[in-house]
mmCIF file with all atom_site columns, C-alpha atoms in Angstrom:
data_model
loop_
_atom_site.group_PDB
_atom_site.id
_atom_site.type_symbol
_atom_site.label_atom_id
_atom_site.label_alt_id
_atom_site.label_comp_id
_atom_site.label_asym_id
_atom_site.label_entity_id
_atom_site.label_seq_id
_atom_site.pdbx_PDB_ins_code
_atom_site.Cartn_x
_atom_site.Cartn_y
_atom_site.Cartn_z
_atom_site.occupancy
_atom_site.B_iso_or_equiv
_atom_site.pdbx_formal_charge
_atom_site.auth_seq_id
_atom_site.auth_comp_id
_atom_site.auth_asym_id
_atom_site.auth_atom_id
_atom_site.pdbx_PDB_model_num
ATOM 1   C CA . UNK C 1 1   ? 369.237 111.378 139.076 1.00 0.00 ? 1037 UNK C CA 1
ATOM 2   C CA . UNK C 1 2   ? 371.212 112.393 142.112 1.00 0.00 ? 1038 UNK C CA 1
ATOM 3   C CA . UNK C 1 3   ? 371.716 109.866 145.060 1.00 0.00 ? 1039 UNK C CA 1
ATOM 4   C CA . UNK C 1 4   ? 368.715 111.661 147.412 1.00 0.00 ? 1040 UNK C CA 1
ATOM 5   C CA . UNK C 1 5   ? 366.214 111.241 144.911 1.00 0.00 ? 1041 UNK C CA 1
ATOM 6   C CA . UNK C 1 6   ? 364.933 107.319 146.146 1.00 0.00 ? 1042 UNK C CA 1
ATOM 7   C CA . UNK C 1 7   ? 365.480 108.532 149.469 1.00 0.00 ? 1043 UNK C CA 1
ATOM 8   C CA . UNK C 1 8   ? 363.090 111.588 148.378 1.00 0.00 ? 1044 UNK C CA 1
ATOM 9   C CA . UNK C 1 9   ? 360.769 109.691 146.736 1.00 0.00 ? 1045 UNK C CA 1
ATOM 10  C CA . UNK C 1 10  ? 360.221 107.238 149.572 1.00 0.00 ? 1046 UNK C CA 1
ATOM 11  C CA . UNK C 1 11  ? 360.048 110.210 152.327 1.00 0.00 ? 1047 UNK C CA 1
ATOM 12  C CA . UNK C 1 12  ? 356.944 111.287 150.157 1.00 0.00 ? 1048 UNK C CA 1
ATOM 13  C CA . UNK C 1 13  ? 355.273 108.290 149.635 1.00 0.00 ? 1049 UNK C CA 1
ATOM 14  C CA . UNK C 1 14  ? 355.315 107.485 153.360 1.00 0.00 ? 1050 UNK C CA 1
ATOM 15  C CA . UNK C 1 15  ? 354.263 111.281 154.192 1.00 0.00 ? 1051 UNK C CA 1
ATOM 16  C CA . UNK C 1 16  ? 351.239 111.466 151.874 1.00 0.00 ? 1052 UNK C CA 1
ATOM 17  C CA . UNK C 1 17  ? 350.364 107.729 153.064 1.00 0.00 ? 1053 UNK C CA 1
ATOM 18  C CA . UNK C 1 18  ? 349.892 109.077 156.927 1.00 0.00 ? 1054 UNK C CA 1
ATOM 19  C CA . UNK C 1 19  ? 348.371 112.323 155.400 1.00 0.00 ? 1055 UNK C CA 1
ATOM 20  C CA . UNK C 1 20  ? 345.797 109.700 153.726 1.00 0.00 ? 1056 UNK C CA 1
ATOM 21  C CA . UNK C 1 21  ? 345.677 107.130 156.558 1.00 0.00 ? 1057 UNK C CA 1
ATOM 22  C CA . UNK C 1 22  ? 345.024 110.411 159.348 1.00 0.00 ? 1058 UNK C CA 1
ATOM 23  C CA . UNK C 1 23  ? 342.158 112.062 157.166 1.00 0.00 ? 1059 UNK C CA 1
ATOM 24  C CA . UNK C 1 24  ? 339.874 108.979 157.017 1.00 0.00 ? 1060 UNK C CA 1
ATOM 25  C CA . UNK C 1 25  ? 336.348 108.988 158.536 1.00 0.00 ? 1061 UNK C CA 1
ATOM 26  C CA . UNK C 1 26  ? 334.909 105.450 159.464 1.00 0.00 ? 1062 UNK C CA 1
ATOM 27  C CA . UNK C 1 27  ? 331.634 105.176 156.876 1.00 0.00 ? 1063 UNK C CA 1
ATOM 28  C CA . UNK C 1 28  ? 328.930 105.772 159.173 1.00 0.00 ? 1064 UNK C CA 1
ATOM 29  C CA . UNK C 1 29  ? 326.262 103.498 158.932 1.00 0.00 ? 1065 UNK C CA 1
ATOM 30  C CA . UNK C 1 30  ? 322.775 104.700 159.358 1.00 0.00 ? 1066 UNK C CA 1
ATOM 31  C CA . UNK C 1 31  ? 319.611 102.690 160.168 1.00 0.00 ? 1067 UNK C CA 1
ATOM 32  C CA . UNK C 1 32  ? 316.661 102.837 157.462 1.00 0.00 ? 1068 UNK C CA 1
ATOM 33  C CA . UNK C 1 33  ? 313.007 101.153 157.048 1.00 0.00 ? 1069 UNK C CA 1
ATOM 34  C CA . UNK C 1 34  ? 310.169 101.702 154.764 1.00 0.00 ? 1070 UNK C CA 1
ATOM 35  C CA . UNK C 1 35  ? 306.720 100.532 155.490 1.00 0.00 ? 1071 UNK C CA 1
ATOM 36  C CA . UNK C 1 36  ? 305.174 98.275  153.188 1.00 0.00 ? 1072 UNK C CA 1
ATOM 37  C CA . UNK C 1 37  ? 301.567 97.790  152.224 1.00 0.00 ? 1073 UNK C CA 1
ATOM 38  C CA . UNK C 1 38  ? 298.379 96.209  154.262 1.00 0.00 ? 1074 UNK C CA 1
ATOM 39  C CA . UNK C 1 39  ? 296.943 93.145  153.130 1.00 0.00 ? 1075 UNK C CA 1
ATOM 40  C CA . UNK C 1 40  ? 294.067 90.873  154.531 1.00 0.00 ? 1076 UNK C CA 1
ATOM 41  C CA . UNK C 1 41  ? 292.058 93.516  156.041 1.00 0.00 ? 1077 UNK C CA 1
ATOM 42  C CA . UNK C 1 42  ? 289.276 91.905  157.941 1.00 0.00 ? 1078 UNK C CA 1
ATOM 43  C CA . UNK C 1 43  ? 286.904 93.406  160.401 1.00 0.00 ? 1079 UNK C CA 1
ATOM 44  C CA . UNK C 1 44  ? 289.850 93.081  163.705 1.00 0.00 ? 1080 UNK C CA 1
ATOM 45  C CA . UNK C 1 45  ? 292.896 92.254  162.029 1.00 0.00 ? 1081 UNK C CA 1
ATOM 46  C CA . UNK C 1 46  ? 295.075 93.286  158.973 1.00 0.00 ? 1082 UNK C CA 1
ATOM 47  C CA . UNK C 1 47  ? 298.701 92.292  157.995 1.00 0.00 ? 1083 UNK C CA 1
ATOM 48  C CA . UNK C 1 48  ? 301.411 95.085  156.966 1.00 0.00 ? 1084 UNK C CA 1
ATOM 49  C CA . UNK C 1 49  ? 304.481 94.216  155.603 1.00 0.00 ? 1085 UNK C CA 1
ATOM 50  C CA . UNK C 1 50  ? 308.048 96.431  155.820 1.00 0.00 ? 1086 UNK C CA 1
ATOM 51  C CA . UNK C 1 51  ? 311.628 96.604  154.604 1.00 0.00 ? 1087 UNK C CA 1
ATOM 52  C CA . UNK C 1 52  ? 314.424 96.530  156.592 1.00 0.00 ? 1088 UNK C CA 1
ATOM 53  C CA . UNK C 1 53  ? 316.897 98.820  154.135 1.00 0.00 ? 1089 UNK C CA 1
ATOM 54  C CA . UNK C 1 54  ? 319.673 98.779  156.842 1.00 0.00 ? 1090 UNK C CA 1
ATOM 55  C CA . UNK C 1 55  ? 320.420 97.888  160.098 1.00 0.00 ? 1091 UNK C CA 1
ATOM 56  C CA . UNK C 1 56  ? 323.209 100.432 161.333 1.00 0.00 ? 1092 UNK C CA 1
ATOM 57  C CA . UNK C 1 57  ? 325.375 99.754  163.833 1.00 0.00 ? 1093 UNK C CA 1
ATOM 58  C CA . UNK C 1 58  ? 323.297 96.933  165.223 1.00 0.00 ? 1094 UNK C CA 1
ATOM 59  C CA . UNK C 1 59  ? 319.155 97.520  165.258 1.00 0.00 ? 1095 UNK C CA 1
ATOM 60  C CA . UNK C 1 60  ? 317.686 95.536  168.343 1.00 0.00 ? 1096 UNK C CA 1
ATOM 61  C CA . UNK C 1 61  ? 314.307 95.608  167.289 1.00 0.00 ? 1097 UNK C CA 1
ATOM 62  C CA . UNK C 1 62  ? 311.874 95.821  164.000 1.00 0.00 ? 1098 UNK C CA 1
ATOM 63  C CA . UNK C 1 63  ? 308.129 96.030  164.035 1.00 0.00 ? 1099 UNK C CA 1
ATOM 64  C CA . UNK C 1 64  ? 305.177 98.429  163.242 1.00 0.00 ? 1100 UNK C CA 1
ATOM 65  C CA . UNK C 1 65  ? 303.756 100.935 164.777 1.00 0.00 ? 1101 UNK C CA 1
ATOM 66  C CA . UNK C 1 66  ? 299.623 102.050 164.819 1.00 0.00 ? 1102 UNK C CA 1
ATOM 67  C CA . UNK C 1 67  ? 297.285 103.932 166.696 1.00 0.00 ? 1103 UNK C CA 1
ATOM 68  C CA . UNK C 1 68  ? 293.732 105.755 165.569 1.00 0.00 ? 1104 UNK C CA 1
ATOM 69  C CA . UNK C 1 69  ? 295.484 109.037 165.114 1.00 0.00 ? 1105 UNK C CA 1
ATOM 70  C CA . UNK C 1 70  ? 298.132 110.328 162.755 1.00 0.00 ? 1106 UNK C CA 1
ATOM 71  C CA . UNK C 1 71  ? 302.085 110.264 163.811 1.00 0.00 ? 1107 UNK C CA 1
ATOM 72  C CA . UNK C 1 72  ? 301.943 107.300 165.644 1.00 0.00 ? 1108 UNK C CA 1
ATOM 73  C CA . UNK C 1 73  ? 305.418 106.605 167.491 1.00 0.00 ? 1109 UNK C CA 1
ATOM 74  C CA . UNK C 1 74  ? 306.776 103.021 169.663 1.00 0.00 ? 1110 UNK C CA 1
ATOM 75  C CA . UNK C 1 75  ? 305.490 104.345 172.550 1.00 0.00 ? 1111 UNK C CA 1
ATOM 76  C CA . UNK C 1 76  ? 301.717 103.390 171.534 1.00 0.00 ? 1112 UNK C CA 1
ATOM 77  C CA . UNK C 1 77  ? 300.465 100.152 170.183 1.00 0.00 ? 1113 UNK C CA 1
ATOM 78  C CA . UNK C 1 78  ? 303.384 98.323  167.888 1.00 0.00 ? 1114 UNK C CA 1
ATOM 79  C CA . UNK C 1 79  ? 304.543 94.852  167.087 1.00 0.00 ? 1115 UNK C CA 1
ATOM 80  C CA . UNK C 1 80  ? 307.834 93.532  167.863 1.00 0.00 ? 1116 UNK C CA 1
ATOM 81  C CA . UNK C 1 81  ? 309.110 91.091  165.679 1.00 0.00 ? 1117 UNK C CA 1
ATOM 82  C CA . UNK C 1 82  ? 312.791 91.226  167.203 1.00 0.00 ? 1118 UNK C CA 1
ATOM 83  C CA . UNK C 1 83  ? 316.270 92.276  165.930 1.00 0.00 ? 1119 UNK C CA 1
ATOM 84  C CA . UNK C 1 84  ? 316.646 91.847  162.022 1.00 0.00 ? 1120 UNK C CA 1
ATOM 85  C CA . UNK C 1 85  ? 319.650 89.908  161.149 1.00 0.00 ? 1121 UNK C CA 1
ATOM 86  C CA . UNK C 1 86  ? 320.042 92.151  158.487 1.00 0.00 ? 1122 UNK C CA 1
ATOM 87  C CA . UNK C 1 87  ? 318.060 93.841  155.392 1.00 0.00 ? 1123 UNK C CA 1
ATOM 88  C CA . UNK C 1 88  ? 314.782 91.997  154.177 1.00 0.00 ? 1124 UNK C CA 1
ATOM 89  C CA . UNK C 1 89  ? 311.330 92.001  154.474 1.00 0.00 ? 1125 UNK C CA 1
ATOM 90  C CA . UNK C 1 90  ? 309.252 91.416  157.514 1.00 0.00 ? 1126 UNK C CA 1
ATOM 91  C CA . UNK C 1 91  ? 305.211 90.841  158.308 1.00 0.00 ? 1127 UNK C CA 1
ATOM 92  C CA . UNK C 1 92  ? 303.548 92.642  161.379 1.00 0.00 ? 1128 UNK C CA 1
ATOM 93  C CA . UNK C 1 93  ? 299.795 90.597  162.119 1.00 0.00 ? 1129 UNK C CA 1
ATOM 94  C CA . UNK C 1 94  ? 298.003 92.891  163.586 1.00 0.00 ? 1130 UNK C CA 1
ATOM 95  C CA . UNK C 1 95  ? 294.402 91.748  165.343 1.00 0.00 ? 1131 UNK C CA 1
ATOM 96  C CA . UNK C 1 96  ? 292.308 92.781  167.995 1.00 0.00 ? 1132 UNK C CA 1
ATOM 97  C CA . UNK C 1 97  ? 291.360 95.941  165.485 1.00 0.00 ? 1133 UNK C CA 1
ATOM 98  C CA . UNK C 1 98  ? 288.520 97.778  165.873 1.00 0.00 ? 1134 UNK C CA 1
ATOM 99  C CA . UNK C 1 99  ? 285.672 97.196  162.643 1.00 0.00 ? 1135 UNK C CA 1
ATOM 100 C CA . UNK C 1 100 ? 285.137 100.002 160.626 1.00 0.00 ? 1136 UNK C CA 1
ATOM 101 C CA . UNK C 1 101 ? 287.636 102.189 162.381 1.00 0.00 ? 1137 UNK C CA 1
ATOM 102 C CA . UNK C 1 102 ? 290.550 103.960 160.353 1.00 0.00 ? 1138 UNK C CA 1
ATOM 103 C CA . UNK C 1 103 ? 294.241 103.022 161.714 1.00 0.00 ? 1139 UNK C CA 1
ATOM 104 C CA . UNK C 1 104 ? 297.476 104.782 161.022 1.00 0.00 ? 1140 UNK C CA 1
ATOM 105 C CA . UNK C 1 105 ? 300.434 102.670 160.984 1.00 0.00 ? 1141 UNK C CA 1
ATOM 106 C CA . UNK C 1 106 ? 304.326 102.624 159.808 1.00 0.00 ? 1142 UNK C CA 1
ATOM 107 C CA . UNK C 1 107 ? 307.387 100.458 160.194 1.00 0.00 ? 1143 UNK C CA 1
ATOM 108 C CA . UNK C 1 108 ? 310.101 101.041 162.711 1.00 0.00 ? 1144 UNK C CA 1
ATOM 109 C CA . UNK C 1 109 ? 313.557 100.539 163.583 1.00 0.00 ? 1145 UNK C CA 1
ATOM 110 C CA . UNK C 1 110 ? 315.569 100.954 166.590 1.00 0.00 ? 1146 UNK C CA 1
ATOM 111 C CA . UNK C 1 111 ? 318.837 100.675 168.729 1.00 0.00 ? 1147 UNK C CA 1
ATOM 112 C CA . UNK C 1 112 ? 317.628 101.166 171.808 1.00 0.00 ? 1148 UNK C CA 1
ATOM 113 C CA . UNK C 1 113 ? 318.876 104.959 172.011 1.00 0.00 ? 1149 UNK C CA 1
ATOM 114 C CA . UNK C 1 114 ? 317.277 105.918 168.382 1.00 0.00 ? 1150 UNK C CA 1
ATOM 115 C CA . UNK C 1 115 ? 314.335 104.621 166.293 1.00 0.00 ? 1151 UNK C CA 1
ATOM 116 C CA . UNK C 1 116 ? 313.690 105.196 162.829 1.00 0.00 ? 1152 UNK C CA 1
ATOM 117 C CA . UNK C 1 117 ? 310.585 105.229 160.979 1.00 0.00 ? 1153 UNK C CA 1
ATOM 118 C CA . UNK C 1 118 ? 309.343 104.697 157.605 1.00 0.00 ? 1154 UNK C CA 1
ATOM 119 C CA . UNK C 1 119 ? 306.492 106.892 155.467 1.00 0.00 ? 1155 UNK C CA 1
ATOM 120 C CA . UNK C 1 120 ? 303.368 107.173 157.801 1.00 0.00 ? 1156 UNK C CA 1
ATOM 121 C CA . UNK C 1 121 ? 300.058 104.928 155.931 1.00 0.00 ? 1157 UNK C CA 1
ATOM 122 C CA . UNK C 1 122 ? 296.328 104.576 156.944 1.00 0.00 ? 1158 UNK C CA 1
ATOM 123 C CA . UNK C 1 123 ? 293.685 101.811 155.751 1.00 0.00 ? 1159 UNK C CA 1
ATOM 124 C CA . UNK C 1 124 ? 290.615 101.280 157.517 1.00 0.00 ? 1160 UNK C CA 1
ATOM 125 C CA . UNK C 1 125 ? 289.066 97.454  159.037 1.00 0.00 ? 1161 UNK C CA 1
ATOM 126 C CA . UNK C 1 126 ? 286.095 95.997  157.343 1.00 0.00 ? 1162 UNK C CA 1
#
């Protein structure tokens, strides 16, 4: 072993260590729901539970949304059960429901600038 190979050795280590360090990508973290199921349907009011998978960067606000027609979005009727703290579970109560009248409905997620929403469902009042 000659007297530049440490020196070598070292120069290499420290090279392929800012090759390493330069090529990272912060892990992106993405926001993600999935509705749950309804429960107590009466004649004007149901309950509909949801899963908060992740919260991102920071979600401000969790909830469900519902209408009478399909693709329902957060700018018609919703709940707003306020920022999760993190993943878990949550219950929307929904009243003031039409009887006999079918409802779509799925949970939702947001930022502020994006929202993300779980599998669309229907079930129909009493």
């Amino acid at each position: 072993m000659n007297k530049y190979t440490p020196k070598l050795i070292f120069l290499l280590v420290i090279s392929l260590c800012l090759v390493v360090l330069s090529t990272c990508k912060k892990l992106e973290r993405k926001m993600l729901v999935s509705t749950g199921e309804v429960t107590n349907i009466l004649i004007h009011s149901a309950d509909v539970s949801g899963l908060v998978v992740d919260i991102g960067d920071g979600a401000t606000q969790r909830g469900h949304c519902y209408g009478t027609s399909a693709n329902v979005n957060i700018d018609g009727l919703k709940t707003q059960l306020g920022a999760p703290s993190g993943p878990g579970g949550f219950t929307s109560q929904l009243t003031n429901l039409d009887a006999g009248t079918k409802y779509y409905i799925k949970a939702y997620i947001t930022d502020g600038a994006e929202t993300v929403y779980g599998k669309e469902i229907n079930f129909t009042t009493s």
